[in-house]
Coordinates of C-alpha atoms and ligand atoms in Angstrom, one line a residue:
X1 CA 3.0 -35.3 0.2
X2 CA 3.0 -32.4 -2.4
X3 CA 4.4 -29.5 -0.6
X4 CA 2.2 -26.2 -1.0
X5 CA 2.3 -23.5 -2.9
X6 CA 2.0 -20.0 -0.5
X7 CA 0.0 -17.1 -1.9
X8 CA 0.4 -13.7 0.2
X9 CA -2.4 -11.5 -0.1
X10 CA -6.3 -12.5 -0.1
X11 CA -7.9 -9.9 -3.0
X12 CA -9.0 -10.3 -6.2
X13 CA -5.8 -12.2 -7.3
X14 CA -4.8 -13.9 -4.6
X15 CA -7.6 -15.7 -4.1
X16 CA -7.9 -16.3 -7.9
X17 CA -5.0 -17.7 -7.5
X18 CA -5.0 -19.7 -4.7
X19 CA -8.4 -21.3 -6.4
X20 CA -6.6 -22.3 -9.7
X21 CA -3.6 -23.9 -7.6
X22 CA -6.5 -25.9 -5.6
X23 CA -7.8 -27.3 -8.5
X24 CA -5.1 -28.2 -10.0
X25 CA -4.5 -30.7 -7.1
X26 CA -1.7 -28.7 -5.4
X27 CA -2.2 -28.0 -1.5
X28 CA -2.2 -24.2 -0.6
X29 CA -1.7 -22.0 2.2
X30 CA -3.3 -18.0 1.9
X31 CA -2.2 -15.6 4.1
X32 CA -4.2 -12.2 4.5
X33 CA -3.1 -9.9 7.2
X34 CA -7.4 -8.5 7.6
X35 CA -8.4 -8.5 10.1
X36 CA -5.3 -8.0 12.1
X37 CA -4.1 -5.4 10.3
X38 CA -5.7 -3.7 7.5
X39 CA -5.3 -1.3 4.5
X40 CA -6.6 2.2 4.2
X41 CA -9.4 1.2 1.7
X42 CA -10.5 -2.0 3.1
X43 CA -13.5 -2.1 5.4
X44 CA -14.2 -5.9 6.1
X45 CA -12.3 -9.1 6.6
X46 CA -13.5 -11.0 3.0
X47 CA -11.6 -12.0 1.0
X48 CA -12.0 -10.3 -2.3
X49 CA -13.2 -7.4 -1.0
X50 CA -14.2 -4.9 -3.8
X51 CA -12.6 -1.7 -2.4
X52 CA -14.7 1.2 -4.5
X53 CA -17.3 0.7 -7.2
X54 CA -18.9 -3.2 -7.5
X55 CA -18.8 -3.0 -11.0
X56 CA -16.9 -5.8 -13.0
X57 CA -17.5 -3.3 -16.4
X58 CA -18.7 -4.2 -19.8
X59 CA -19.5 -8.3 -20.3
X60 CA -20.0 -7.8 -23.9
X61 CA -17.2 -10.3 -25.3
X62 CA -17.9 -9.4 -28.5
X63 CA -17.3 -6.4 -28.6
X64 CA -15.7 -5.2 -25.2
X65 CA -11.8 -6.4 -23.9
X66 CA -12.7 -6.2 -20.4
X67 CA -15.5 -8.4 -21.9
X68 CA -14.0 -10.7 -23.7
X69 CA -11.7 -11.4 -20.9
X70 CA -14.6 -12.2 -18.2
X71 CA -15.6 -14.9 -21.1
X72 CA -12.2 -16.4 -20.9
X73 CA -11.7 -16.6 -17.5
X74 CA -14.7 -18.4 -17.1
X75 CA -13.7 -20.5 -19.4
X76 CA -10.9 -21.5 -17.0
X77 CA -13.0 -21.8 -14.1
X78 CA -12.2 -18.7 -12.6
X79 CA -13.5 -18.2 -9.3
X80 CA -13.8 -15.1 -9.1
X81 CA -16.1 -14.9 -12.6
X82 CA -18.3 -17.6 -10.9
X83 CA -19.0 -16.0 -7.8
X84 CA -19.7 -12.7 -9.7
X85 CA -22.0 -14.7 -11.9
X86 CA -24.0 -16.2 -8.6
X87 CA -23.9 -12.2 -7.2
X88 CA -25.0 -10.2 -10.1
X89 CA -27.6 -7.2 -9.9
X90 CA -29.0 -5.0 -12.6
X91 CA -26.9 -3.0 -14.3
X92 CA -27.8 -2.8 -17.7
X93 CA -24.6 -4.6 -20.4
X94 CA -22.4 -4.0 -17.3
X95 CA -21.6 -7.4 -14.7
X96 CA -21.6 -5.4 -11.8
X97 CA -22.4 -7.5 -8.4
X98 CA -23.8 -7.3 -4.2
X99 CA -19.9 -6.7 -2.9
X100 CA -21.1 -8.4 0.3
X101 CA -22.4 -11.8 -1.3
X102 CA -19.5 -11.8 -4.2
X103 CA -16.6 -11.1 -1.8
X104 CA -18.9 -13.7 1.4
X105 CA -19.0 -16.5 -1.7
X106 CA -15.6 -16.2 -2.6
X107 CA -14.2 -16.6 1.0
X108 CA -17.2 -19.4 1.7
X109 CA -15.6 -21.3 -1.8
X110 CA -12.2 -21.5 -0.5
X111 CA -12.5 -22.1 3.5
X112 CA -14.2 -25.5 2.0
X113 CA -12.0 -26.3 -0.2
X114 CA -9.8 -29.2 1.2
X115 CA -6.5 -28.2 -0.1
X116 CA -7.0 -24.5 0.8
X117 CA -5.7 -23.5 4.3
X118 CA -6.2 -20.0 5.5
X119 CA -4.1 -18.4 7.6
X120 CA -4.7 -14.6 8.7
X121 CA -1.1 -12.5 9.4
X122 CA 0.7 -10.1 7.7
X123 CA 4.0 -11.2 6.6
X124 CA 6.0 -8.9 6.8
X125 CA 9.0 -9.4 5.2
X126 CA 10.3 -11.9 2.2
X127 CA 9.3 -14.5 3.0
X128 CA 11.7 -17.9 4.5
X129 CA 13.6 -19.4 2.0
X130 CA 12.0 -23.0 2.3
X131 CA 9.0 -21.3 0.8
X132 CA 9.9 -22.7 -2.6
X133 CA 6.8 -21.2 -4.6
X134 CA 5.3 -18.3 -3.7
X135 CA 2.6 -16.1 -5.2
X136 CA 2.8 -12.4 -4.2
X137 CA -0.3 -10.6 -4.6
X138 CA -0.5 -8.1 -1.9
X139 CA -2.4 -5.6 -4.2
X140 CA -1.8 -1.8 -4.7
X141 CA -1.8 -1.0 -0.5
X142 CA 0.5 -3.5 0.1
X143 CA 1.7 -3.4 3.9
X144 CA 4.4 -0.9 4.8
X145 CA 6.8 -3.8 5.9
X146 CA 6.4 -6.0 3.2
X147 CA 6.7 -3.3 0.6
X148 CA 9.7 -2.4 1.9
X149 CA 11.1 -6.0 2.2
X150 CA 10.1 -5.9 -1.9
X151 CA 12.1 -2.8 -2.2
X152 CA 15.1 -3.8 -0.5
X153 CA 15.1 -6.8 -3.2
X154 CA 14.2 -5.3 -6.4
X155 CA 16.0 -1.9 -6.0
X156 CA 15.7 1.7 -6.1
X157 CA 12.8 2.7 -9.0
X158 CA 11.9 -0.9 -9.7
X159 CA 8.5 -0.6 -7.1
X160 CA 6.4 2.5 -7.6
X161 CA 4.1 4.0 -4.8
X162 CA 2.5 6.0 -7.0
X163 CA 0.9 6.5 -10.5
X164 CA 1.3 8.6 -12.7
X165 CA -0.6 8.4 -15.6
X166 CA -0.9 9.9 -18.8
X167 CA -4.3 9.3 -21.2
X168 CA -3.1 6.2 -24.4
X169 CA -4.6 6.5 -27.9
X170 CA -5.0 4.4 -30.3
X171 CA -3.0 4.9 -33.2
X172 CA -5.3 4.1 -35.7
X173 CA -7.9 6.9 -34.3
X174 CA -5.0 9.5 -35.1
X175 CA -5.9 12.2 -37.9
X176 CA -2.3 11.5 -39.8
X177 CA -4.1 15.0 -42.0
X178 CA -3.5 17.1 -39.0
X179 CA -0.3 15.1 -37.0
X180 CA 2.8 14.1 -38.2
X181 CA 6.1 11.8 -37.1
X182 CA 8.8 13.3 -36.3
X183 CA 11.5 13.6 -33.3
X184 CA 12.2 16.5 -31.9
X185 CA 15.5 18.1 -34.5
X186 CA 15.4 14.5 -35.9
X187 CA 17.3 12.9 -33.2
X188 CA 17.9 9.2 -33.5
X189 CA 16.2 7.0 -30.8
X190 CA 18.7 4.1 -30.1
X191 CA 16.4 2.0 -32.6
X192 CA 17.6 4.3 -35.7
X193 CA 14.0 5.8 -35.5
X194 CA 14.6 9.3 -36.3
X195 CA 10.4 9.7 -36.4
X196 CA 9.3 7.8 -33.1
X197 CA 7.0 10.5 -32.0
X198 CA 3.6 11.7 -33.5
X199 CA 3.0 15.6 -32.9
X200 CA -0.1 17.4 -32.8
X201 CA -0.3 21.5 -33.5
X202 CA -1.3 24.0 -31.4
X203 CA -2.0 27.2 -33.0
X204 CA -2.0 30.3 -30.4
X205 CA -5.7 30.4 -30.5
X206 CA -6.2 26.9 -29.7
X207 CA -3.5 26.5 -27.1
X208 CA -4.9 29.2 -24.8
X209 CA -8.6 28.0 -25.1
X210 CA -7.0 25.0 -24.2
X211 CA -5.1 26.0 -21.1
X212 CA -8.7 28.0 -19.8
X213 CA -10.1 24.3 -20.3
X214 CA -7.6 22.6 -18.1
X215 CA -7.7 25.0 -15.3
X216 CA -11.7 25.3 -15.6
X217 CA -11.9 21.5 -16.2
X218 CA -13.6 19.0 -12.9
X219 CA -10.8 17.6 -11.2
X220 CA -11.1 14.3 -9.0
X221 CA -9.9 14.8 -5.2
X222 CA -7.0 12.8 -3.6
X223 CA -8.2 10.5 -0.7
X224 CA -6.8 11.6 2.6
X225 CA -4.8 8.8 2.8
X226 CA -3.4 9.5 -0.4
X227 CA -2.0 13.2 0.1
X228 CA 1.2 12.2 2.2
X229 CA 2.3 10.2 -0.1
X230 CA 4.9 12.6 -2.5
X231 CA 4.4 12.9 -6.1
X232 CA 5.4 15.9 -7.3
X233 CA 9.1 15.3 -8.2
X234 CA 9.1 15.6 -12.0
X235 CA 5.3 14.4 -12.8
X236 CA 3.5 17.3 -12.0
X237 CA -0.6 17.1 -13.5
X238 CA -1.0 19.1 -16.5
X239 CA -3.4 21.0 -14.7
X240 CA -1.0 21.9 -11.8
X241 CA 1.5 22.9 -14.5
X242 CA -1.2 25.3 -16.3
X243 CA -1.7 26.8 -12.9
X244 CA 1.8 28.0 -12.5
X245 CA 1.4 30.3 -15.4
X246 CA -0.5 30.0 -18.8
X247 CA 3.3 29.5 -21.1
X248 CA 4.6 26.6 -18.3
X249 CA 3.2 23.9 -20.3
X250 CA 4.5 25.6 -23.7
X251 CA 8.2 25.5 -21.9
X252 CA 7.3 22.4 -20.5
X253 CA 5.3 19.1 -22.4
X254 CA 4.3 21.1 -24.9
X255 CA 7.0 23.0 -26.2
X256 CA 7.3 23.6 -30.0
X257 CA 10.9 23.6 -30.8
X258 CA 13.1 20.8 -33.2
X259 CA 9.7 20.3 -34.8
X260 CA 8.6 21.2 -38.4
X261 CA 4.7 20.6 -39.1
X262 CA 5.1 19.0 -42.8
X263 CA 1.7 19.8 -43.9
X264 CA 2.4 23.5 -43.4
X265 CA 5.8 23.9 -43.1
X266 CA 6.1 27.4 -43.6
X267 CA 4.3 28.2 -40.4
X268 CA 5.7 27.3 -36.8
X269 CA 3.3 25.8 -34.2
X270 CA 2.7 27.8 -31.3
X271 CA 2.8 24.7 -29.3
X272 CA 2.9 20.8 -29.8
X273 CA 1.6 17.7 -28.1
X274 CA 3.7 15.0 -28.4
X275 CA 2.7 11.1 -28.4
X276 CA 5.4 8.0 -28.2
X277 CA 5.1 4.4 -29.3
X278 CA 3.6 2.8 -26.1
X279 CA 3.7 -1.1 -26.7
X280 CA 5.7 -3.4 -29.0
X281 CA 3.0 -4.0 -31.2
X282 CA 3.2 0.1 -32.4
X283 CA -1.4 0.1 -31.5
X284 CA -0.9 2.4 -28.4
X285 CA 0.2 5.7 -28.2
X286 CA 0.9 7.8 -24.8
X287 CA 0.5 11.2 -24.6
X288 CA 3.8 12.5 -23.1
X289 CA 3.9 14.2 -19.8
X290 CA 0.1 14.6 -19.7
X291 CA -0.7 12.6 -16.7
X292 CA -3.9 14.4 -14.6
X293 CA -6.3 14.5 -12.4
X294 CA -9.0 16.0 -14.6
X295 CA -11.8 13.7 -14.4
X296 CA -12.4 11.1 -17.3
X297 CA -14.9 13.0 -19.3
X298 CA -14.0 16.4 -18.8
X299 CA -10.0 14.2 -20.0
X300 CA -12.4 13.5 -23.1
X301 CA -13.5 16.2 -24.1
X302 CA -10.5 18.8 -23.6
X303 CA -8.0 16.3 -25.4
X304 CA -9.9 15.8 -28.6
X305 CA -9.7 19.5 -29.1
X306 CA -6.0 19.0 -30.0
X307 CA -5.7 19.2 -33.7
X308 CA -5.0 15.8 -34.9
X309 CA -6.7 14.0 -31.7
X310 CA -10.5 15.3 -32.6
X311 CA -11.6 11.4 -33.1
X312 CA -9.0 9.7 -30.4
X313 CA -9.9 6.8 -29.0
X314 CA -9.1 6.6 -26.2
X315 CA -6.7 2.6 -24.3
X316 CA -6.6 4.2 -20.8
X317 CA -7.3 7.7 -19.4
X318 CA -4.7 9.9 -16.8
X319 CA -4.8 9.3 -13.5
X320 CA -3.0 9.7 -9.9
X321 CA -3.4 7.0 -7.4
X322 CA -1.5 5.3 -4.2
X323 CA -0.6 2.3 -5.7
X324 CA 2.0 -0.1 -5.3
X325 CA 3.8 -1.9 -8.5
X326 CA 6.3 -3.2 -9.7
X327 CA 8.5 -2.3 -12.9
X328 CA 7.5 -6.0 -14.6
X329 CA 8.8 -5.7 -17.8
X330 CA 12.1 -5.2 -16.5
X331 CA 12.1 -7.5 -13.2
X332 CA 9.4 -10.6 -14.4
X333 CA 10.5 -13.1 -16.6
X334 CA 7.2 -14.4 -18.6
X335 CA 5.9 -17.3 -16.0
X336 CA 5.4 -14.3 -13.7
X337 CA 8.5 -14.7 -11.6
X338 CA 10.7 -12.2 -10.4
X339 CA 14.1 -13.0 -12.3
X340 CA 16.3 -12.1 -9.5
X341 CA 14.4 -15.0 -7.0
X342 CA 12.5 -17.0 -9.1
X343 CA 10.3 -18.6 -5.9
X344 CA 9.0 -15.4 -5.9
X345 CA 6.2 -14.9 -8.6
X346 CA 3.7 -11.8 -8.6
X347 CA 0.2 -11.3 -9.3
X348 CA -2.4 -8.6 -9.2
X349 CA -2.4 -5.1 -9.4
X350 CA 1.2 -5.5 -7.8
X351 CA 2.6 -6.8 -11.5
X352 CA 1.1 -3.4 -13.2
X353 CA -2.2 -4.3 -14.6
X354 CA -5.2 -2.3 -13.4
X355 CA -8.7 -3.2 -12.2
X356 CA -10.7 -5.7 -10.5
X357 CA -10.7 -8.0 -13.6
X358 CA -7.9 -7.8 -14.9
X359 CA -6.1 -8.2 -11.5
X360 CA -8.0 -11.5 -11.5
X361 CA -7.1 -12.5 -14.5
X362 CA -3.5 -12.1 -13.4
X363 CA -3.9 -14.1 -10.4
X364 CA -5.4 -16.8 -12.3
X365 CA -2.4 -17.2 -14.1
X366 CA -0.1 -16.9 -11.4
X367 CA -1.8 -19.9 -9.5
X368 CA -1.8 -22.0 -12.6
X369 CA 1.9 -21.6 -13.3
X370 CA 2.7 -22.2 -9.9
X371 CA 0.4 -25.1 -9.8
X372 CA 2.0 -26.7 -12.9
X373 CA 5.6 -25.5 -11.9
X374 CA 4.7 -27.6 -8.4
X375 CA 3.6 -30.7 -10.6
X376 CA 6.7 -30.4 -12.3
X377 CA 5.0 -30.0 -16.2
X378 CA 5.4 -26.2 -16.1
X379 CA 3.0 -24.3 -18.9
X380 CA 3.2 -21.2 -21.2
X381 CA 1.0 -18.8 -20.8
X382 CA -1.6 -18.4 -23.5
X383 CA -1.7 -17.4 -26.9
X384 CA -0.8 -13.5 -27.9
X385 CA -4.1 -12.9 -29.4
X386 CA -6.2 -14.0 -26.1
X387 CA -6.6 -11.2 -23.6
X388 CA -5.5 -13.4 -21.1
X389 CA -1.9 -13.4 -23.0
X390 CA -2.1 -9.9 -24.2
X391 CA -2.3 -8.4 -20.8
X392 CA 0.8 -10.4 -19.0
X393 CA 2.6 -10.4 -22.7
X394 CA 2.5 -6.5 -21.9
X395 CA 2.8 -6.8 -18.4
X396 CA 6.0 -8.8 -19.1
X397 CA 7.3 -7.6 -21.9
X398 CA 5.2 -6.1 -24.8
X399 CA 5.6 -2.4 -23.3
X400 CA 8.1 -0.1 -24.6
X401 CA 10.3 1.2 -21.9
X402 CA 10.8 4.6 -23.0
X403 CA 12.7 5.9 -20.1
X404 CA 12.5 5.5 -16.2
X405 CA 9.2 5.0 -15.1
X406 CA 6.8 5.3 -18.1
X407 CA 5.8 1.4 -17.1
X408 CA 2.2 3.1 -16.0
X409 CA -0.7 0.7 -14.9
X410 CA -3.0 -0.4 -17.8
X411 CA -6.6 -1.7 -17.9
X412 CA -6.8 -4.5 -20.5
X413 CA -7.7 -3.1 -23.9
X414 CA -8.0 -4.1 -27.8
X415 CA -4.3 -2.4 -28.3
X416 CA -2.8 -4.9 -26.4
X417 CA -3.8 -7.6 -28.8
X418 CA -2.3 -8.3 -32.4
X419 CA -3.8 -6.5 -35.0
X420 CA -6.2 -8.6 -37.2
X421 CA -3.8 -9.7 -40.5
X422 CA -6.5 -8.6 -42.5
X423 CA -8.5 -5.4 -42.2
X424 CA -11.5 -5.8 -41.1
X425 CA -14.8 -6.1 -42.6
X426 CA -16.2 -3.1 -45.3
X427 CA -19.4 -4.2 -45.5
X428 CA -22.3 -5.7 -43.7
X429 CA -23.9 -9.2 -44.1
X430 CA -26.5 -7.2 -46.1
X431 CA -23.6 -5.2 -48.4
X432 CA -24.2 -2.0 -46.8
X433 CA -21.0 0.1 -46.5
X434 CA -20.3 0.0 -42.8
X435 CA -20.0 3.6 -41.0
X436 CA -16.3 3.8 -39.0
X437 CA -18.3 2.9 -36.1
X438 CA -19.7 -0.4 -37.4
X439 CA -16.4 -1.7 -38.7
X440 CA -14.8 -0.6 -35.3
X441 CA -17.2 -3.5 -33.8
X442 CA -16.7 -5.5 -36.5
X443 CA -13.2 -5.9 -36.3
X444 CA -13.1 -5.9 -32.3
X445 CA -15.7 -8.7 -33.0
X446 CA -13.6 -10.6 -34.8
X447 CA -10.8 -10.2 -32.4
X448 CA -12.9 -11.4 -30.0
X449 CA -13.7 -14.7 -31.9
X450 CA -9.8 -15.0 -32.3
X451 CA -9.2 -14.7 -28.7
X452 CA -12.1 -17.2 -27.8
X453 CA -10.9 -20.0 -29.9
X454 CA -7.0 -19.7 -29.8
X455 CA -7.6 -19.5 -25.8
X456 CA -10.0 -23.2 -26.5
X457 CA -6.9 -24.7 -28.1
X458 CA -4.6 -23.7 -25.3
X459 CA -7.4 -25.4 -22.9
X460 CA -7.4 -28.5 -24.9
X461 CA -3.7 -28.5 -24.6
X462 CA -3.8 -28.4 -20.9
X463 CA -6.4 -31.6 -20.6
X464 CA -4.4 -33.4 -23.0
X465 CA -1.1 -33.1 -20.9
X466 CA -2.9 -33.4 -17.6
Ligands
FAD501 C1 -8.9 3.0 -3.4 C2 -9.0 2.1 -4.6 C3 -10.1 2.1 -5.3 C4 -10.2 1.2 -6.4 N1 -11.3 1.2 -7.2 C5 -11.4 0.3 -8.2 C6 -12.6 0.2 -8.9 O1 -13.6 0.8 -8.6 N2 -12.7 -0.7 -9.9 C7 -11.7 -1.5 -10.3 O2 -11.8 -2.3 -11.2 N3 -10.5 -1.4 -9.6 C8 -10.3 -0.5 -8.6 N4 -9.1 -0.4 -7.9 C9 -7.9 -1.0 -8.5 C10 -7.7 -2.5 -8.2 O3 -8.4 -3.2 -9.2 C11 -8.1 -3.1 -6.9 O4 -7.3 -2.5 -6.0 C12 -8.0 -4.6 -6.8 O5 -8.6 -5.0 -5.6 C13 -6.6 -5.1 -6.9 O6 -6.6 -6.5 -6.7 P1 -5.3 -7.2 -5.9 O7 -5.7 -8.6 -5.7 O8 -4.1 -7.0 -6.7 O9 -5.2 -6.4 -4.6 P2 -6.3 -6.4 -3.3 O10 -7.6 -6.8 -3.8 O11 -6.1 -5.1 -2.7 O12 -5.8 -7.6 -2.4 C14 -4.6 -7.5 -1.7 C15 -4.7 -8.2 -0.4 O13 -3.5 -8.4 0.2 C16 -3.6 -8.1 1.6 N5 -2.3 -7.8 2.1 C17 -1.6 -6.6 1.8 N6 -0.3 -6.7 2.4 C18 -0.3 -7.9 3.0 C19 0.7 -8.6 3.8 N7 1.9 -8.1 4.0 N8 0.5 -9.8 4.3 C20 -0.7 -10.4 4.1 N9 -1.7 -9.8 3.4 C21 -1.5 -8.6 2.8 C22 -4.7 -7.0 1.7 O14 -5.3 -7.0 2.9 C23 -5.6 -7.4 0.6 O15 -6.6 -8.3 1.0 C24 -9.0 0.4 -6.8 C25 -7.9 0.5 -6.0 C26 -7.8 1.3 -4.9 C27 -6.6 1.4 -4.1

């Protein structure tokens, strides 16, 4: 008898991942704490309840990462991508889905399954040591007890219970015309860097139309839930900070000193938004000490008024949520598992990732490294360029820890995959010079086909070992 493989936590992930260890032949037992006990955003018992919007986002996989990853995880027989498939209504290049028939399918898939047993409690602590393999994936409301159980374990500032999150840009959408690189007074980083940040000016003009945008700018509300929960020790929003007086960001995020603008270097900013190196790869750049509450297009459209920043694109947007994760790159070793315990392994939102999807797509891999770890032929994950191994490579390991606490949630984006070692296309199939737009697509497209057939050989892999 093959002992089973426990998965805590009944959301997107964990029932992804209880599904992949299923049918990879390995016995499983999910425990979800609904209806007993609830979270303050779930409203049913389901599993896979969709807590807010029922959208699943872009399914273009050409030319979309959140995309390109539905196409691979149905190419690994997600679960979760099938019953979204069999629940889909209209909603234009969007999958979006009927929340009641995705999350009744999902729980009808598994209570049939004959390896799959359900049990509803909460656990509430770690849990007993003869649970050998374990998948955590109690999502970003984790219960109280349990979250304190993981604290006790990991440590002081390794689990977060809040985000703070400040807006990425792509690198290559930065004017280099307007913004330079340059630490502040040159200081060496511990890499030798002595340029690691990218600096946009403010001139005195610009910085107080600015300000009036942030403080006249639509801000989204906290949940009621949300507002006992302290944040405000040393992430203040941007906009809270412009409230306390029109110079507090100048003497705060913004402030222009150590800094000499080399394309006119006789004249002294007035203030200066600074940007640092985000992931390994050198693609993503955050915007430092910018996290908000302004909502995403009013976010938009104040931020590419910054000189240098006028054509950002823009990885990931700021935000403030409740949420519950973990500091991954530092405590999961790439399989998932926490290096401290490694019985314990962690998927979901919990590992740091952000969204429906993506927190699938984590769970998916969870249960098929635990499944394979059980069968005792354990797996790599897949391939770099796949958005399946992008997102856990940065989950894991690919971000740059630039401090305490700037591991921030991500939703899965082109910047987390390798650049293409070529530059993309310049012209059409019909010779026409491409507009920046077109070869945008073009190249994403052409990650996309990477992704798709690096992530077929990894496939292959698997039925030839299996
Ligand atoms: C309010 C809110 C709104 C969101 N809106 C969106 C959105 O619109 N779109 C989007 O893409 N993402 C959204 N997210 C982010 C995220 O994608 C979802 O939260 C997603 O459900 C995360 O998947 P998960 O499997 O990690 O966690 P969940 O889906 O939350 O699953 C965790 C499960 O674990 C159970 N559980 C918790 N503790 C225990 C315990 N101790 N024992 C047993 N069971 C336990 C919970 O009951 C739950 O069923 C939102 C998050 C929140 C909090």
């Amino acid at each position: 008898m093959t002992e089973p493989v426990h998965v805590i936590g009944g959301g997107l992930a964990g029932s992804e991942a209880a599904w992949q260890i299923a049918e990879a032949g390995v016995p499983v037992v999910l425990h979800e704490m609904r209806p007993h006990r609830t979270t303050p955003a779930h409203q049913t018992e389901g599993l896979a309840e969709l807590v807010c919007s029922n959208s699943f986002r872009s399914d273009d996989f050409e030319h979309n990462a959140v995309g390109l990853l539905h196409a691979e995880m149905r190419r690994c027989g997600s679960l979760i991508m099938a019953a979204a498939d069999e629940s889909q209504v209209p909603a234009g290049g969007a999958l979006a889905v009927d929340r009641e028939g995705f999350s009744a399918r999902v729980t009808a898939r598994l209570e049939a399954h004959p390896r799959v047993a359900i049990r509803r409690e909460e656990i509430t602590g770690l849990p007993p040591q003869d649970w050998d393999n374990v998948v955590i994936a109690t999502g970003p409301l984790t219960s109280p007890a349990l979250s304190e159980a993981i604290l006790a374990r990991t440590g002081e500032g390794a689990l977060a219970f809040f985000d703070a999150i400040a807006p990425i840009v792509h690198a290559d959408s930065i004017d280099f015309d307007l913004a330079w690189r340059q630490s502040r007074y040159d200081k060496e980083g511990p890499g030798g860097d002595a340029a690691a940040y990218v600096n946009c000016p403010l001139d005195q003009a610009q910085y107080e139309t600015f300000v009036q945008a942030l403080l006249d700018g639509p801000k989204a509300e906290f949940k009621d839930w949300e507002t006992d929960t302290p944040y405000f020790d040393g992430c203040l929003p941007i906009e809270v900070m412009a409230e306390r007086g029109r110079e507090t960001l100048r003497y705060g995020p913004m402030k222009p000193v150590g800094l000499t603008n080399p394309h006119r270097p006789g004249e002294k900013p007035y203030a200066v938004v600074q940007l640092r190196q985000d992931n390994a790869l050198g693609t993503l750049f955050n915007m430092v000490g910018f996290q908000t509450k302004l909502k995403h297009g009013a976010q938009t459209e104040i931020f590419r008024t910054i000189p240098g920043l006028q054509n950002a694109q823009f990885a990931r947007l700021g935000g403030l949520h409740r949420n519950t994760f973990l500091n991954s790159p530092r405590l999961l070793d790439r399989q998932l598992r926490l290096k401290a315990e490694p019985r314990l392994r962690f998927a979901g939102q919990i590992t740091g990732v952000e969204g429906y999807v993506e927190s699938a797509a984590v769970g998916l891999l969870a249960g098929r490294f635990a499944a394979a770890e059980r069968l005792g032929a354990p797996i790599e994950a897949p391939p770099e360029v796949t958005a399946l191994g992008a997102l856990i490579a940065h989950v894991t390991g690919g971000h740059l820890d630039g401090g305490k606490g700037s591991f921030q949630p991500m939703n899965v984006n082109y910047g987390l995959l390798p650049p293409l070692s070529a530059e993309g296309p310049k012209r059409g199939e019909d010779g026409r010079r491409l507009t920046p737009t077109e070869r945008g697509r073009a190249k994403k497209r052409l990650m996309s086909l990477r992704a798709l057939e690096a992530l077929g050989g990894w496939l292959a892999d698997r039925r030839a070992a299996a």
